[in-house]
Amino acid sequence: MGTKHHENRLEYEETELRLGLPGGCLKREFSQTIDLKLNLNASMASSSSPHHQQEKITAKPPAKAQVVGWPPVRSFRKNTLAVQKDGSGGESGAAAAFIKVSLDGAPYLRKVDLKMYNSYQQLSEALGKMFTSSTIGDCGVKELMCESKLIDLLNGSDYVPTYQDKDGDWMLVGDVPWGMFVDSCKRLRIMKSSEAIGLGIVRFDCPFTQKTPRAVEKCKNRA
Amino acid sequence: MAYSFPEEVLEHVFSFLSSDRDRNAVSLVCKSWYDIERWCRRRVFVGNCYAVSPEIVIRRFPELRAVEMKGKPHFADFNLVPEGWGACAYPWIAAMAEAYPFLEEIRLKRMVVTDESLELISKSYKNFKVLVLTSCEGFTTDGLASIAANCRHLRELDLRESEVEDLSGHWLSHFPDSCTSLVSLNMSCLGSEVSFSALERLVARSPNLRTLRLNRAVPLERLANLIRRAPQLVELACKQLKALSGFWDVVPSYLPAMYSVCSGITSLNLSYAAIPSSDLVKLISQCQNLQRLWVLDYIEDSGLEALAASCKDLQELRVFPSDPFGAEPNVSLTEQGLVSVSEGCPKLESVLYFCRQMSNAALIAIAKNRPNFIRFRLCIIDPQAPDYLTLEPLDAGFGAIVENCKELRRLSMTGLLTDRVFKYIGSHAKKLEMLSIAFAGDSDLGLHHVLSGCDSLRKLEIRDCPFGDKALLANAAKLETMRSLWMSSCSVSFGACKLLAQKMPRLNVEVIDERGPPDSRPEDCSVERVYVYRTVASRRRLDMPDFVWTLDEDSSLRYS
């Protein structure tokens, strides 16, 4: 199967348009996707194409569940589904929690499923991956091309990860235990520190990696 | 000959034509028929909101009463289209508010609808009757309150699967007491509690109410009360029928009410309800006139067998996964359930089935049992799962489906699939209009078979397949006969997109790539996503976000 066969059989070889075989760029993509597949963090930006002629993945990696948009169940349905486990008769809560994520300066939003992660650290790494593979724009964030740099930035003082909870209040990420955060977070916004201070969301420490408590002012802002 | 009948007579004759195809055919006969037809066309369906502009539609059809429109490509449902891509309804709503004061019906699917749009709708049309928003987003319950308050003749309000920002449940109370026209109410997508007494009063004064889809857990007594007030219900759905477990033991006094309703129910949507199989079976076996059933895989093979035995009128079945991400099966639902239903339900023509294993033998049996399939969508949780008995690809099974089901219009496939299955599809699926492919095929040959063989193809959506430039460019002309083509995570290069746009000026070739401008990378580099659709709109759309590029005739890259 593959190029050898179709070159012999197809007439369209004779079409006026001739294109070279996919170049090096393409090959890199396929091997990259295999690496990504074995990496347990979800990556929304990955054009993950686990299908490849000879290199069909036979193992069932946990990462498979994290291929974007697979299985093809609407996020609306996933968010509202109650899962019964072990016939216990109780509901263990929604199977998924899709929320929108925005990064100040990035031109587009993302959707993440918070139930895919078990800790703030995992979420931070996933967000790092998500926003690195794209050009962010002119807002002085061009240096965010390298994943580790983004994580540094998230952990540094220039950006503040905030979230909007069920009551509509904007809170600092990292204040509450992970489980409670997942249940109450409605959307995530990684905003510039300057703006956060202006809105009255104060931070003293990095929320992602350290557990030291810090004072937070709730503010009723709809960003 | 065109002048042998007065216009009024021709108009009257045309009024019997309801299908768009017939009306389109009529309008091609001659200029005068075109003119007469366009003045008397009342309903229009726009399959792709970017295929045409509001101005063009309004100019051609000045007297519409009903508009139906679709926006984002289907794969947007699965997060494959980035947020902010487009499909805003407002420009259409604003243009139609001016042009069609007598508009009665608006149906939108996969579009972004704002509260502003909803308010405009509620205030612009005196005789507005039907609002259906399927998989839409961008509005809140405030917008719904405007509709409830201002649309005095509202018959249908259907928000199926839309994402509504739930500010409060009070919008329901905005329906004036004088509103008695409601025939169908679907608010199953809403999160917050609505005032149940407001709902009860609404139901009580709506003698024509036939369809009711609710949100939230409905307490049993209130559900029964509701049903008693609406004996003409034919469609019922509640999100969390927790009440049903143990229902049969606990409240026999409500049973007669339930039974009498059940026999009239033709459509049941339990796809959000975690009900064990045994209770499902008890309910379903009362609904002998059931034509459509949406259910979770809790129904299991045994439940589907019971369904096959009791519901001989069943036409559509959808079985959704309760635990789509679990590595191991949590319920006993296999290919056998689908085989049973295909054996027992002679009218079954539409299926959406999620499962974890499939075999060629099962698919072949299903195909032989049900040659009358029109829609067949199978999703195996592991997208490249082979035949679990023989470990072979599922080519033969799907081949049997397309070969036996000659009227098949829609097909979604999963499993281990080679180019061979596409050869079968190209040779047999002559009536196929929509095909969805994921993680399948070996080479461009697969795509070529489909594009060159499927004569009726209108929509093709592909993700994660090794299809590239050759097949696409060789079949460029085919794309103009289709509504749209979506390819994501495939091997289509930017260079090919440029060539395609150059070759086919009436196609809009959108490169959707979040890595920045495609010309900042080598031309042979694959694009993340490409969305190709035919359009007669005179300008490429102006509302493109930063991650979408289209190509002008001269192949220059165009930003928004």
PDB file of C-alpha atoms in Angstrom, chain A residues 77 80-81, chain B residues 185-190 196 199 211-227 233 235-244 258 261 265 267-275 280 283 293-296:
ATOM      1  CA  ARG A  77     -22.989  16.539  25.346  1.00  0.00           C
ATOM      2  CA  THR A  80     -23.620  17.487  30.634  1.00  0.00           C
ATOM      3  CA  LEU A  81     -23.161  13.777  30.727  1.00  0.00           C
TER       4      LEU A  81
ATOM      5  CA  LEU B 185     -40.761  23.995  23.243  1.00  0.00           C
ATOM      6  CA  ASN B 186     -37.268  22.671  23.530  1.00  0.00           C
ATOM      7  CA  MET B 187     -35.127  24.147  26.244  1.00  0.00           C
ATOM      8  CA  SER B 188     -33.118  21.095  27.145  1.00  0.00           C
ATOM      9  CA  CYS B 189     -29.824  22.885  26.735  1.00  0.00           C
ATOM     10  CA  LEU B 190     -30.435  25.385  29.495  1.00  0.00           C
ATOM     11  CA  PHE B 196     -41.742  25.227  37.265  1.00  0.00           C
ATOM     12  CA  LEU B 199     -43.778  26.227  32.917  1.00  0.00           C
ATOM     13  CA  THR B 211     -43.310  18.641  21.803  1.00  0.00           C
ATOM     14  CA  LEU B 212     -41.744  19.360  25.122  1.00  0.00           C
ATOM     15  CA  ARG B 213     -38.109  19.042  25.935  1.00  0.00           C
ATOM     16  CA  LEU B 214     -37.053  20.110  29.350  1.00  0.00           C
ATOM     17  CA  ASN B 215     -33.884  20.630  31.248  1.00  0.00           C
ATOM     18  CA  ARG B 216     -32.873  19.590  34.727  1.00  0.00           C
ATOM     19  CA  ALA B 217     -34.106  16.858  36.952  1.00  0.00           C
ATOM     20  CA  VAL B 218     -37.855  16.837  36.860  1.00  0.00           C
ATOM     21  CA  PRO B 219     -39.486  15.654  40.054  1.00  0.00           C
ATOM     22  CA  LEU B 220     -41.798  12.776  39.346  1.00  0.00           C
ATOM     23  CA  GLU B 221     -45.039  14.304  40.562  1.00  0.00           C
ATOM     24  CA  ARG B 222     -44.460  17.449  38.583  1.00  0.00           C
ATOM     25  CA  LEU B 223     -43.605  15.497  35.477  1.00  0.00           C
ATOM     26  CA  ALA B 224     -46.771  13.504  35.803  1.00  0.00           C
ATOM     27  CA  ASN B 225     -48.769  16.705  36.346  1.00  0.00           C
ATOM     28  CA  LEU B 226     -47.227  18.227  33.302  1.00  0.00           C
ATOM     29  CA  ILE B 227     -48.034  15.209  31.212  1.00  0.00           C
ATOM     30  CA  LEU B 233     -47.719  15.271  23.623  1.00  0.00           C
ATOM     31  CA  GLU B 235     -42.392  14.046  21.943  1.00  0.00           C
ATOM     32  CA  LEU B 236     -41.018  14.023  25.413  1.00  0.00           C
ATOM     33  CA  ALA B 237     -37.568  14.382  26.766  1.00  0.00           C
ATOM     34  CA  CYS B 238     -36.133  15.139  30.126  1.00  0.00           C
ATOM     35  CA  LYS B 239     -32.504  15.544  30.819  1.00  0.00           C
ATOM     36  CA  GLN B 240     -32.235  13.599  34.001  1.00  0.00           C
ATOM     37  CA  LEU B 241     -34.971  11.104  34.424  1.00  0.00           C
ATOM     38  CA  LYS B 242     -33.619  10.049  37.764  1.00  0.00           C
ATOM     39  CA  ALA B 243     -37.230   9.693  38.633  1.00  0.00           C
ATOM     40  CA  LEU B 244     -37.579   6.701  36.387  1.00  0.00           C
ATOM     41  CA  MET B 258     -47.660   7.524  31.693  1.00  0.00           C
ATOM     42  CA  VAL B 261     -48.918   9.052  26.863  1.00  0.00           C
ATOM     43  CA  ILE B 265     -44.953   8.982  21.776  1.00  0.00           C
ATOM     44  CA  SER B 267     -39.870  10.374  19.494  1.00  0.00           C
ATOM     45  CA  LEU B 268     -37.918   9.839  22.674  1.00  0.00           C
ATOM     46  CA  ASN B 269     -34.675  11.507  23.580  1.00  0.00           C
ATOM     47  CA  LEU B 270     -33.086   9.921  26.599  1.00  0.00           C
ATOM     48  CA  SER B 271     -29.557  10.563  25.525  1.00  0.00           C
ATOM     49  CA  TYR B 272     -28.717  12.560  28.610  1.00  0.00           C
ATOM     50  CA  ALA B 273     -30.353  10.246  31.064  1.00  0.00           C
ATOM     51  CA  ALA B 274     -28.435   7.656  33.010  1.00  0.00           C
ATOM     52  CA  ILE B 275     -31.155   5.046  33.215  1.00  0.00           C
ATOM     53  CA  LEU B 280     -35.283   1.680  29.787  1.00  0.00           C
ATOM     54  CA  LEU B 283     -40.408   2.409  29.267  1.00  0.00           C
ATOM     55  CA  LEU B 293     -35.011   6.866  19.814  1.00  0.00           C
ATOM     56  CA  TRP B 294     -31.918   8.621  21.102  1.00  0.00           C
ATOM     57  CA  VAL B 295     -30.392   6.811  24.037  1.00  0.00           C
ATOM     58  CA  LEU B 296     -27.139   6.189  25.882  1.00  0.00           C
TER      59      LEU B 296
END
